Tab-separated table of N, CA and C in Angstrom:
chain	number	residue	atom	x	y	z
A	10	ASP	N	-120.394	212.338	-148.244
A	10	ASP	CA	-120.765	213.729	-148.107
A	10	ASP	C	-121.574	214.172	-149.327
A	11	ILE	N	-122.324	215.231	-149.139
A	11	ILE	CA	-123.150	215.776	-150.214
A	11	ILE	C	-122.650	217.175	-150.528
A	12	ALA	N	-122.573	217.478	-151.821
A	12	ALA	CA	-122.165	218.804	-152.279
A	12	ALA	C	-123.054	219.194	-153.454
A	13	THR	N	-123.117	220.494	-153.729
A	13	THR	CA	-123.829	220.978	-154.911
A	13	THR	C	-122.825	221.668	-155.818
A	14	VAL	N	-123.149	221.682	-157.100
A	14	VAL	CA	-122.314	222.365	-158.085
A	14	VAL	C	-123.233	223.265	-158.903
A	15	ASP	N	-122.896	224.550	-158.978
A	15	ASP	CA	-123.646	225.489	-159.803
A	15	ASP	C	-123.314	225.204	-161.265
A	16	LEU	N	-124.329	224.909	-162.065
A	16	LEU	CA	-124.083	224.520	-163.453
A	16	LEU	C	-123.534	225.664	-164.302
A	17	LYS	N	-123.862	226.902	-163.983
A	17	LYS	CA	-123.366	228.035	-164.773
A	17	LYS	C	-121.925	228.385	-164.415
A	18	SER	N	-121.653	228.508	-163.120
A	18	SER	CA	-120.329	228.962	-162.696
A	18	SER	C	-119.358	227.818	-162.401
A	19	GLY	N	-119.887	226.634	-162.142
A	19	GLY	CA	-119.041	225.511	-161.753
A	19	GLY	C	-118.656	225.549	-160.282
A	20	ALA	N	-119.218	226.502	-159.531
A	20	ALA	CA	-118.889	226.647	-158.108
A	20	ALA	C	-119.355	225.418	-157.325
A	21	TYR	N	-118.454	224.917	-156.509
A	21	TYR	CA	-118.689	223.738	-155.671
A	21	TYR	C	-119.021	224.205	-154.263
A	22	ARG	N	-120.082	223.607	-153.671
A	22	ARG	CA	-120.452	223.971	-152.292
A	22	ARG	C	-120.697	222.707	-151.492
A	23	GLN	N	-119.941	222.543	-150.421
A	23	GLN	CA	-120.115	221.411	-149.517
A	23	GLN	C	-121.397	221.600	-148.724
A	24	VAL	N	-122.279	220.582	-148.710
A	24	VAL	CA	-123.532	220.659	-147.965
A	24	VAL	C	-123.401	219.890	-146.650
A	25	THR	N	-122.855	218.671	-146.700
A	25	THR	CA	-122.631	217.873	-145.490
A	25	THR	C	-121.182	217.408	-145.464
A	26	SER	N	-120.700	217.105	-144.276
A	26	SER	CA	-119.342	216.570	-144.140
A	26	SER	C	-119.262	215.820	-142.818
A	27	GLY	N	-118.212	215.044	-142.655
A	27	GLY	CA	-118.016	214.303	-141.409
A	27	GLY	C	-117.641	212.865	-141.669
A	28	ASP	N	-117.629	212.079	-140.593
A	28	ASP	CA	-117.231	210.680	-140.682
A	28	ASP	C	-118.325	209.773	-141.220
A	29	ASP	N	-119.587	210.220	-141.154
A	29	ASP	CA	-120.695	209.406	-141.652
A	29	ASP	C	-120.751	209.457	-143.175
A	30	THR	N	-121.445	208.497	-143.768
A	30	THR	CA	-121.634	208.461	-145.212
A	30	THR	C	-123.022	208.997	-145.535
A	31	ASP	N	-123.084	210.041	-146.354
A	31	ASP	CA	-124.354	210.637	-146.756
A	31	ASP	C	-124.622	210.269	-148.214
A	32	GLN	N	-125.820	209.711	-148.469
A	32	GLN	CA	-126.129	209.181	-149.795
A	32	GLN	C	-127.569	209.467	-150.177
A	33	HIS	N	-127.869	209.264	-151.450
A	33	HIS	CA	-129.224	209.294	-152.009
A	33	HIS	C	-129.962	210.603	-151.728
A	34	PRO	N	-129.345	211.757	-152.016
A	34	PRO	CA	-130.049	213.015	-151.780
A	34	PRO	C	-131.228	213.188	-152.739
A	35	ARG	N	-132.306	213.771	-152.233
A	35	ARG	CA	-133.495	214.064	-153.027
A	35	ARG	C	-133.927	215.495	-152.722
A	36	TRP	N	-134.011	216.322	-153.770
A	36	TRP	CA	-134.453	217.711	-153.632
A	36	TRP	C	-135.956	217.769	-153.446
A	37	ASN	N	-136.435	218.722	-152.633
A	37	ASN	CA	-137.875	218.962	-152.589
A	37	ASN	C	-138.254	219.786	-153.823
A	38	HIS	N	-139.550	219.985	-154.035
A	38	HIS	CA	-140.030	220.655	-155.251
A	38	HIS	C	-139.557	222.100	-155.354
A	39	ALA	N	-139.413	222.779	-154.226
A	39	ALA	CA	-138.987	224.180	-154.231
A	39	ALA	C	-137.474	224.325	-154.377
A	40	GLY	N	-136.729	223.229	-154.203
A	40	GLY	CA	-135.278	223.283	-154.301
A	40	GLY	C	-134.610	223.907	-153.090
A	41	ASP	N	-135.343	223.966	-151.956
A	41	ASP	CA	-134.769	224.593	-150.767
A	41	ASP	C	-134.535	223.621	-149.614
A	42	ARG	N	-134.644	222.316	-149.890
A	42	ARG	CA	-134.449	221.299	-148.844
A	42	ARG	C	-134.023	219.998	-149.497
A	43	LEU	N	-133.152	219.271	-148.826
A	43	LEU	CA	-132.716	217.949	-149.277
A	43	LEU	C	-133.069	216.907	-148.221
A	44	ALA	N	-133.503	215.748	-148.674
A	44	ALA	CA	-133.651	214.573	-147.808
A	44	ALA	C	-132.592	213.581	-148.283
A	45	PHE	N	-131.950	212.874	-147.352
A	45	PHE	CA	-130.905	211.925	-147.729
A	45	PHE	C	-130.722	210.878	-146.638
A	46	VAL	N	-129.965	209.832	-146.961
A	46	VAL	CA	-129.628	208.785	-145.993
A	46	VAL	C	-128.255	209.097	-145.411
A	47	ARG	N	-128.158	209.046	-144.082
A	47	ARG	CA	-126.874	209.176	-143.390
A	47	ARG	C	-126.586	207.847	-142.712
A	48	ARG	N	-125.494	207.206	-143.128
A	48	ARG	CA	-125.076	205.950	-142.513
A	48	ARG	C	-123.983	206.248	-141.486
A	49	SER	N	-124.301	205.918	-140.239
A	49	SER	CA	-123.353	206.145	-139.151
A	49	SER	C	-122.605	204.842	-138.888
A	50	TRP	N	-121.298	204.870	-139.118
A	50	TRP	CA	-120.479	203.664	-138.916
A	50	TRP	C	-120.211	203.440	-137.439
A	51	THR	N	-120.140	204.504	-136.650
A	51	THR	CA	-119.887	204.346	-135.221
A	51	THR	C	-121.116	203.801	-134.495
A	52	GLN	N	-122.318	204.197	-134.927
A	52	GLN	CA	-123.549	203.707	-134.310
A	52	GLN	C	-124.121	202.490	-135.033
A	53	GLU	N	-123.507	202.145	-136.172
A	53	GLU	CA	-123.946	201.007	-136.992
A	53	GLU	C	-125.436	201.074	-137.324
A	54	THR	N	-125.871	202.255	-137.763
A	54	THR	CA	-127.261	202.433	-138.176
A	54	THR	C	-127.329	203.524	-139.234
A	55	SER	N	-128.535	203.789	-139.703
A	55	SER	CA	-128.726	204.860	-140.671
A	55	SER	C	-129.926	205.704	-140.267
A	56	TYR	N	-129.953	206.907	-140.780
A	56	TYR	CA	-131.039	207.853	-140.533
A	56	TYR	C	-131.434	208.506	-141.840
A	57	ILE	N	-132.680	208.914	-141.943
A	57	ILE	CA	-133.081	209.826	-143.001
A	57	ILE	C	-132.888	211.221	-142.413
A	58	CYS	N	-132.184	212.066	-143.126
A	58	CYS	CA	-131.887	213.408	-142.639
A	58	CYS	C	-132.417	214.451	-143.616
A	59	LEU	N	-132.557	215.674	-143.110
A	59	LEU	CA	-132.980	216.830	-143.891
A	59	LEU	C	-131.936	217.916	-143.714
A	60	VAL	N	-131.712	218.693	-144.773
A	60	VAL	CA	-130.757	219.794	-144.683
A	60	VAL	C	-131.099	220.835	-145.748
A	61	ASN	N	-130.760	222.085	-145.464
A	61	ASN	CA	-130.875	223.144	-146.467
A	61	ASN	C	-129.677	223.039	-147.406
A	62	PRO	N	-129.785	223.537	-148.632
A	62	PRO	CA	-128.675	223.424	-149.595
A	62	PRO	C	-127.383	224.106	-149.160
A	63	ASP	N	-127.460	225.042	-148.204
A	63	ASP	CA	-126.239	225.681	-147.714
A	63	ASP	C	-125.639	224.942	-146.524
A	64	GLY	N	-126.228	223.797	-146.150
A	64	GLY	CA	-125.724	222.983	-145.045
A	64	GLY	C	-126.353	223.327	-143.701
A	65	SER	N	-127.193	224.331	-143.649
A	65	SER	CA	-127.806	224.733	-142.379
A	65	SER	C	-129.042	223.892	-142.068
A	66	ASP	N	-129.470	223.958	-140.834
A	66	ASP	CA	-130.680	223.302	-140.342
A	66	ASP	C	-130.672	221.786	-140.604
A	67	LEU	N	-129.555	221.140	-140.298
A	67	LEU	CA	-129.453	219.686	-140.437
A	67	LEU	C	-130.283	219.002	-139.353
A	68	GLN	N	-131.162	218.085	-139.772
A	68	GLN	CA	-132.006	217.328	-138.843
A	68	GLN	C	-131.951	215.855	-139.224
A	69	CYS	N	-131.713	214.996	-138.249
A	69	CYS	CA	-131.728	213.544	-138.436
A	69	CYS	C	-132.610	212.962	-137.331
A	70	PRO	N	-133.927	213.015	-137.508
A	70	PRO	CA	-134.849	212.611	-136.436
A	70	PRO	C	-134.694	211.156	-136.010
A	71	GLN	N	-134.742	210.913	-134.698
A	71	GLN	CA	-134.712	209.544	-134.170
A	71	GLN	C	-135.853	208.712	-134.746
A	72	GLU	N	-136.995	209.355	-135.014
A	72	GLU	CA	-138.145	208.641	-135.575
A	72	GLU	C	-137.854	208.074	-136.958
A	73	TRP	N	-136.832	208.594	-137.625
A	73	TRP	CA	-136.496	208.153	-138.974
A	73	TRP	C	-135.240	207.284	-138.991
A	74	LYS	N	-134.950	206.636	-137.875
A	74	LYS	CA	-133.785	205.760	-137.764
A	74	LYS	C	-134.066	204.433	-138.469
A	75	SER	N	-133.058	203.911	-139.140
A	75	SER	CA	-133.090	202.584	-139.775
A	75	SER	C	-134.182	202.435	-140.834
A	76	LEU	N	-134.464	203.510	-141.542
A	76	LEU	CA	-135.386	203.437	-142.674
A	76	LEU	C	-134.565	203.301	-143.946
A	77	GLY	N	-135.226	202.983	-145.035
A	77	GLY	CA	-134.524	202.884	-146.313
A	77	GLY	C	-134.306	204.263	-146.922
A	78	ALA	N	-133.911	204.277	-148.162
A	78	ALA	CA	-133.611	205.528	-148.858
A	78	ALA	C	-134.882	206.306	-149.187
A	79	PRO	N	-134.754	207.645	-149.260
A	79	PRO	CA	-135.903	208.428	-149.706
A	79	PRO	C	-136.153	208.170	-151.195
A	80	VAL	N	-137.422	208.042	-151.553
A	80	VAL	CA	-137.810	207.859	-152.959
A	80	VAL	C	-137.945	209.228	-153.612
A	81	GLY	N	-138.530	210.177	-152.890
A	81	GLY	CA	-138.726	211.528	-153.398
A	81	GLY	C	-139.678	212.288	-152.493
A	82	TRP	N	-139.958	213.518	-152.868
A	82	TRP	CA	-140.855	214.377	-152.095
A	82	TRP	C	-142.253	214.299	-152.674
A	83	ILE	N	-143.234	213.973	-151.832
A	83	ILE	CA	-144.632	213.949	-152.262
A	83	ILE	C	-145.116	215.390	-152.410
A	84	ASP	N	-144.818	216.214	-151.431
A	84	ASP	CA	-145.138	217.645	-151.456
A	84	ASP	C	-144.114	218.341	-150.561
A	85	HIS	N	-144.343	219.602	-150.227
A	85	HIS	CA	-143.340	220.365	-149.469
A	85	HIS	C	-143.128	219.830	-148.056
A	86	ASN	N	-144.096	219.083	-147.518
A	86	ASN	CA	-144.010	218.619	-146.139
A	86	ASN	C	-143.820	217.118	-145.971
A	87	ARG	N	-143.851	216.348	-147.062
A	87	ARG	CA	-143.781	214.891	-146.919
A	87	ARG	C	-142.785	214.280	-147.898
A	88	VAL	N	-141.958	213.384	-147.342
A	88	VAL	CA	-140.973	212.642	-148.117
A	88	VAL	C	-141.437	211.191	-148.190
A	89	LEU	N	-141.387	210.594	-149.371
A	89	LEU	CA	-141.734	209.186	-149.530
A	89	LEU	C	-140.497	208.342	-149.263
A	90	LEU	N	-140.646	207.344	-148.364
A	90	LEU	CA	-139.536	206.478	-147.968
A	90	LEU	C	-139.916	205.016	-148.143
A	91	LEU	N	-138.909	204.173	-148.272
A	91	LEU	CA	-139.093	202.723	-148.237
A	91	LEU	C	-138.635	202.232	-146.871
A	92	ARG	N	-139.525	201.597	-146.118
A	92	ARG	CA	-139.191	201.060	-144.794
A	92	ARG	C	-139.155	199.536	-144.894
A	93	ALA	N	-138.024	198.932	-144.539
A	93	ALA	CA	-137.868	197.475	-144.627
A	93	ALA	C	-138.975	196.780	-143.849
A	94	SER	N	-139.579	195.783	-144.494
A	94	SER	CA	-140.680	195.040	-143.876
A	94	SER	C	-140.643	193.612	-144.412
A	95	GLY	N	-139.640	192.839	-143.983
A	95	GLY	CA	-139.490	191.470	-144.483
A	95	GLY	C	-138.950	191.462	-145.902
A	96	LYS	N	-139.533	190.637	-146.758
A	96	LYS	CA	-139.080	190.502	-148.145
A	96	LYS	C	-139.317	191.795	-148.932
A	97	TRP	N	-140.385	192.505	-148.614
A	97	TRP	CA	-140.762	193.732	-149.304
A	97	TRP	C	-140.454	194.930	-148.414
A	98	SER	N	-140.537	196.112	-148.966
A	98	SER	CA	-140.429	197.346	-148.190
A	98	SER	C	-141.774	198.049	-148.220
A	99	GLU	N	-142.112	198.643	-147.097
A	99	GLU	CA	-143.373	199.377	-146.993
A	99	GLU	C	-143.136	200.823	-147.424
A	100	LEU	N	-144.021	201.363	-148.240
A	100	LEU	CA	-143.935	202.758	-148.632
A	100	LEU	C	-144.599	203.612	-147.555
A	101	VAL	N	-143.838	204.568	-147.012
A	101	VAL	CA	-144.354	205.431	-145.959
A	101	VAL	C	-144.071	206.895	-146.293
A	102	ALA	N	-144.977	207.756	-145.873
A	102	ALA	CA	-144.788	209.199	-146.006
A	102	ALA	C	-144.259	209.714	-144.668
A	103	ALA	N	-143.146	210.420	-144.715
A	103	ALA	CA	-142.538	211.003	-143.516
A	103	ALA	C	-142.826	212.501	-143.522
A	104	ASP	N	-143.503	212.974	-142.494
A	104	ASP	CA	-143.864	214.381	-142.404
A	104	ASP	C	-142.702	215.161	-141.778
A	105	VAL	N	-142.216	216.174	-142.475
A	105	VAL	CA	-141.053	216.922	-141.992
A	105	VAL	C	-141.398	217.882	-140.854
A	106	ARG	N	-142.693	218.113	-140.595
A	106	ARG	CA	-143.093	219.038	-139.531
A	106	ARG	C	-143.082	218.362	-138.165
A	107	ASP	N	-143.572	217.114	-138.096
A	107	ASP	CA	-143.650	216.433	-136.797
A	107	ASP	C	-142.984	215.053	-136.807
A	108	TYR	N	-142.341	214.697	-137.922
A	108	TYR	CA	-141.588	213.449	-138.098
A	108	TYR	C	-142.469	212.198	-138.068
A	109	ARG	N	-143.776	212.372	-138.155
A	109	ARG	CA	-144.709	211.243	-138.149
A	109	ARG	C	-144.562	210.447	-139.447
A	110	LEU	N	-144.658	209.116	-139.326
A	110	LEU	CA	-144.608	208.212	-140.470
A	110	LEU	C	-146.017	207.674	-140.719
A	111	THR	N	-146.469	207.742	-141.971
A	111	THR	CA	-147.790	207.259	-142.339
A	111	THR	C	-147.654	206.269	-143.481
A	112	SER	N	-148.150	205.052	-143.295
A	112	SER	CA	-148.069	204.033	-144.341
A	112	SER	C	-148.985	204.400	-145.501
A	113	LEU	N	-148.511	204.158	-146.718
A	113	LEU	CA	-149.353	204.346	-147.896
A	113	LEU	C	-150.095	203.061	-148.251
A	114	GLY	N	-149.870	201.997	-147.482
A	114	GLY	CA	-150.570	200.741	-147.735
A	114	GLY	C	-150.031	199.971	-148.924
A	115	GLU	N	-148.804	200.244	-149.316
A	115	GLU	CA	-148.175	199.554	-150.444
A	115	GLU	C	-146.900	198.866	-149.975
A	116	LEU	N	-146.678	197.646	-150.443
A	116	LEU	CA	-145.411	196.950	-150.246
A	116	LEU	C	-144.721	196.897	-151.597
A	117	ALA	N	-143.461	197.289	-151.633
A	117	ALA	CA	-142.746	197.383	-152.904
A	117	ALA	C	-141.312	196.906	-152.737
A	118	SER	N	-140.723	196.464	-153.850
A	118	SER	CA	-139.300	196.155	-153.833
A	118	SER	C	-138.510	197.323	-154.412
A	119	VAL	N	-139.110	198.058	-155.356
A	119	VAL	CA	-138.499	199.228	-155.980
A	119	VAL	C	-139.613	200.243	-156.206
A	120	ALA	N	-139.290	201.528	-156.059
A	120	ALA	CA	-140.299	202.566	-156.278
A	120	ALA	C	-139.660	203.805	-156.885
A	121	SER	N	-140.472	204.547	-157.623
A	121	SER	CA	-140.064	205.803	-158.232
A	121	SER	C	-141.225	206.771	-158.104
A	122	LEU	N	-140.931	208.033	-157.878
A	122	LEU	CA	-141.958	209.047	-157.698
A	122	LEU	C	-141.850	210.069	-158.827
A	123	SER	N	-142.996	210.528	-159.336
A	123	SER	CA	-142.984	211.547	-160.384
A	123	SER	C	-142.419	212.850	-159.826
A	124	PRO	N	-141.881	213.719	-160.689
A	124	PRO	CA	-141.286	214.965	-160.202
A	124	PRO	C	-142.248	215.837	-159.395
A	125	ASP	N	-143.549	215.778	-159.691
A	125	ASP	CA	-144.505	216.591	-158.938
A	125	ASP	C	-145.037	215.866	-157.703
A	126	GLY	N	-144.594	214.621	-157.463
A	126	GLY	CA	-144.991	213.867	-156.280
A	126	GLY	C	-146.389	213.285	-156.323
A	127	ARG	N	-147.050	213.335	-157.472
A	127	ARG	CA	-148.437	212.861	-157.564
A	127	ARG	C	-148.563	211.406	-157.988
A	128	TRP	N	-147.539	210.855	-158.648
A	128	TRP	CA	-147.617	209.495	-159.184
A	128	TRP	C	-146.473	208.643	-158.654
A	129	LEU	N	-146.795	207.400	-158.396
A	129	LEU	CA	-145.837	206.425	-157.913
A	129	LEU	C	-145.762	205.285	-158.926
A	130	ALA	N	-144.565	204.868	-159.272
A	130	ALA	CA	-144.358	203.648	-160.060
A	130	ALA	C	-143.643	202.686	-159.124
A	131	CYS	N	-144.156	201.468	-159.020
A	131	CYS	CA	-143.518	200.537	-158.099
A	131	CYS	C	-143.642	199.102	-158.587
A	132	SER	N	-142.662	198.324	-158.201
A	132	SER	CA	-142.768	196.883	-158.304
A	132	SER	C	-143.396	196.488	-156.973
A	133	CYS	N	-144.732	196.407	-156.984
A	133	CYS	CA	-145.504	196.257	-155.751
A	133	CYS	C	-146.118	194.870	-155.645
A	134	GLU	N	-146.346	194.466	-154.408
A	134	GLU	CA	-147.011	193.186	-154.155
A	134	GLU	C	-148.517	193.384	-154.317
A	135	ARG	N	-149.124	192.621	-155.211
A	135	ARG	CA	-150.567	192.697	-155.466
A	135	ARG	C	-151.114	191.291	-155.665
A	136	ILE	N	-152.245	191.019	-155.045
A	136	ILE	CA	-152.910	189.720	-155.205
A	136	ILE	C	-153.327	189.564	-156.670
A	137	GLY	N	-153.045	188.392	-157.234
A	137	GLY	CA	-153.419	188.107	-158.609
A	137	GLY	C	-152.365	188.463	-159.640
A	138	TYR	N	-151.247	189.035	-159.189
A	138	TYR	CA	-150.171	189.402	-160.109
A	138	TYR	C	-148.884	188.726	-159.662
A	139	PRO	N	-148.043	188.325	-160.622
A	139	PRO	CA	-146.781	187.679	-160.239
A	139	PRO	C	-145.823	188.677	-159.589
A	140	PRO	N	-144.923	188.183	-158.729
A	140	PRO	CA	-143.916	189.066	-158.121
A	140	PRO	C	-143.134	189.802	-159.208
A	141	GLY	N	-142.807	191.032	-158.957
A	141	GLY	CA	-142.042	191.821	-159.918
A	141	GLY	C	-142.899	192.608	-160.899
A	142	THR	N	-144.221	192.489	-160.810
A	142	THR	CA	-145.098	193.262	-161.688
A	142	THR	C	-145.030	194.731	-161.290
A	143	TRP	N	-144.912	195.603	-162.289
A	143	TRP	CA	-144.863	197.046	-162.052
A	143	TRP	C	-146.251	197.643	-162.162
A	144	PHE	N	-146.495	198.666	-161.343
A	144	PHE	CA	-147.761	199.380	-161.339
A	144	PHE	C	-147.497	200.876	-161.335
A	145	VAL	N	-148.426	201.628	-161.908
A	145	VAL	CA	-148.432	203.084	-161.796
A	145	VAL	C	-149.646	203.423	-160.957
A	146	VAL	N	-149.428	204.226	-159.889
A	146	VAL	CA	-150.454	204.477	-158.880
A	146	VAL	C	-150.485	205.965	-158.523
A	147	PRO	N	-151.668	206.591	-158.498
A	147	PRO	CA	-151.716	207.941	-157.930
A	147	PRO	C	-151.380	207.843	-156.433
A	148	VAL	N	-150.489	208.699	-155.927
A	148	VAL	CA	-150.061	208.626	-154.528
A	148	VAL	C	-151.271	208.757	-153.601
A	149	GLY	N	-151.378	207.793	-152.677
A	149	GLY	CA	-152.466	207.799	-151.701
A	149	GLY	C	-153.761	207.191	-152.199
A	150	ARG	N	-153.766	206.688	-153.440
A	150	ARG	CA	-154.993	206.105	-153.995
A	150	ARG	C	-154.665	204.723	-154.591
A	151	SER	N	-154.258	203.799	-153.719
A	151	SER	CA	-153.766	202.499	-154.173
A	151	SER	C	-154.812	201.683	-154.926
A	152	LEU	N	-156.090	201.952	-154.710
A	152	LEU	CA	-157.129	201.207	-155.432
A	152	LEU	C	-157.170	201.561	-156.917
A	153	GLU	N	-156.493	202.644	-157.301
A	153	GLU	CA	-156.459	203.068	-158.694
A	153	GLU	C	-155.191	202.604	-159.422
A	154	ALA	N	-154.485	201.652	-158.823
A	154	ALA	CA	-153.244	201.142	-159.427
A	154	ALA	C	-153.526	200.507	-160.780
A	155	ARG	N	-152.617	200.762	-161.726
A	155	ARG	CA	-152.717	200.154	-163.054
A	155	ARG	C	-151.427	199.398	-163.333
A	156	PRO	N	-151.554	198.129	-163.755
A	156	PRO	CA	-150.326	197.390	-164.075
A	156	PRO	C	-149.682	197.952	-165.343
A	157	VAL	N	-148.368	197.881	-165.399
A	157	VAL	CA	-147.617	198.284	-166.578
A	157	VAL	C	-147.424	197.033	-167.428
A	158	VAL	N	-147.889	197.074	-168.670
A	158	VAL	CA	-147.780	195.921	-169.567
A	158	VAL	C	-146.392	195.946	-170.208
A	159	VAL	N	-145.663	194.876	-169.994
A	159	VAL	CA	-144.285	194.772	-170.473
A	159	VAL	C	-144.158	193.514	-171.332
A	160	PRO	N	-143.470	193.606	-172.496
A	160	PRO	CA	-143.249	192.396	-173.304
A	160	PRO	C	-142.519	191.328	-172.496
A	161	ARG	N	-142.777	190.070	-172.816
A	161	ARG	CA	-142.205	188.948	-172.057
A	161	ARG	C	-140.682	188.907	-172.047
A	162	ASP	N	-140.050	189.428	-173.096
A	162	ASP	CA	-138.589	189.350	-173.176
A	162	ASP	C	-137.894	190.524	-172.484
A	163	VAL	N	-138.636	191.316	-171.732
A	163	VAL	CA	-138.062	192.475	-171.053
A	163	VAL	C	-138.205	192.308	-169.541
A	164	ALA	N	-137.086	192.448	-168.843
A	164	ALA	CA	-137.104	192.459	-167.379
A	164	ALA	C	-136.843	193.899	-166.957
A	165	MET	N	-137.808	194.522	-166.311
A	165	MET	CA	-137.650	195.930	-165.946
A	165	MET	C	-136.889	196.070	-164.635
A	166	ALA	N	-135.988	197.034	-164.614
A	166	ALA	CA	-135.246	197.316	-163.401
A	166	ALA	C	-135.831	198.536	-162.689
A	167	THR	N	-136.142	199.592	-163.441
A	167	THR	CA	-136.720	200.800	-162.856
A	167	THR	C	-137.658	201.473	-163.842
A	168	ILE	N	-138.497	202.339	-163.304
A	168	ILE	CA	-139.321	203.228	-164.115
A	168	ILE	C	-139.041	204.629	-163.609
A	169	THR	N	-138.772	205.560	-164.525
A	169	THR	CA	-138.612	206.956	-164.148
A	169	THR	C	-139.644	207.769	-164.905
A	170	PHE	N	-140.003	208.895	-164.361
A	170	PHE	CA	-141.010	209.749	-164.971
A	170	PHE	C	-140.337	210.855	-165.761
A	171	SER	N	-140.901	211.128	-166.940
A	171	SER	CA	-140.439	212.282	-167.705
A	171	SER	C	-141.265	213.472	-167.245
A	172	ASN	N	-141.339	214.521	-168.039
A	172	ASN	CA	-142.093	215.707	-167.624
A	172	ASN	C	-143.508	215.339	-167.219
A	173	VAL	N	-144.033	216.039	-166.224
A	173	VAL	CA	-145.382	215.784	-165.717
A	173	VAL	C	-146.372	215.935	-166.860
A	174	GLY	N	-147.340	215.030	-166.915
A	174	GLY	CA	-148.327	215.040	-167.983
A	174	GLY	C	-147.976	214.097	-169.108
A	175	ARG	N	-146.755	213.619	-169.107
A	175	ARG	CA	-146.331	212.649	-170.105
A	175	ARG	C	-146.209	211.288	-169.442
A	176	PRO	N	-146.280	210.226	-170.227
A	176	PRO	CA	-146.170	208.887	-169.618
A	176	PRO	C	-144.784	208.629	-169.064
A	177	PRO	N	-144.661	207.682	-168.100
A	177	PRO	CA	-143.348	207.366	-167.552
A	177	PRO	C	-142.447	206.712	-168.594
A	178	THR	N	-141.166	206.846	-168.390
A	178	THR	CA	-140.170	206.223	-169.252
A	178	THR	C	-139.706	204.941	-168.574
A	179	ILE	N	-139.579	203.890	-169.350
A	179	ILE	CA	-139.163	202.609	-168.787
A	179	ILE	C	-137.700	202.363	-169.110
A	180	SER	N	-136.929	202.073	-168.086
A	180	SER	CA	-135.555	201.652	-168.263
A	180	SER	C	-135.603	200.137	-168.321
A	181	LYS	N	-135.275	199.550	-169.461
A	181	LYS	CA	-135.489	198.110	-169.610
A	181	LYS	C	-134.207	197.354	-169.907
A	182	LEU	N	-134.267	196.102	-169.595
A	182	LEU	CA	-133.168	195.190	-169.846
A	182	LEU	C	-133.746	194.023	-170.612
A	183	SER	N	-133.354	193.868	-171.862
A	183	SER	CA	-133.864	192.753	-172.671
A	183	SER	C	-133.136	191.481	-172.319
A	184	ILE	N	-133.880	190.377	-172.291
A	184	ILE	CA	-133.285	189.105	-171.955
A	184	ILE	C	-133.179	188.240	-173.185
């Protein structure tokens, strides 16, 4: 289940509940919508769902069945998702207005989206680069991808973005 906690008052508010498992919530930029994964044990599948922070207007579109977790919100109308595609996952934009899925033309094993939804960091499949190479890419402009240079003794697990306009922060594991 998903709940919110008011940081000033400590007030707890249940957003979702039930027999299903709700995970990986992602706030939209306005803070008035959540995207999350709902795993249904009775149907043995998962859905990407949308809900308002007060629990109203819950939607789990059939078009978003059996997709991976939401990465983040690109803008107010599109959520970035990872869709399983063999060894890699395909990055797709899910439109909340008509539930249409649009491929971004990237295959990734891990992805992170900047808070403003303009930049993508991913361990993406690229010709000429070894598996596991990280790239920073403007969303929707894959030809502008730049590899992230990492020292040889560091194996990166994730990249997260700090405030917009600043470079991404690397979460690293030294070997």
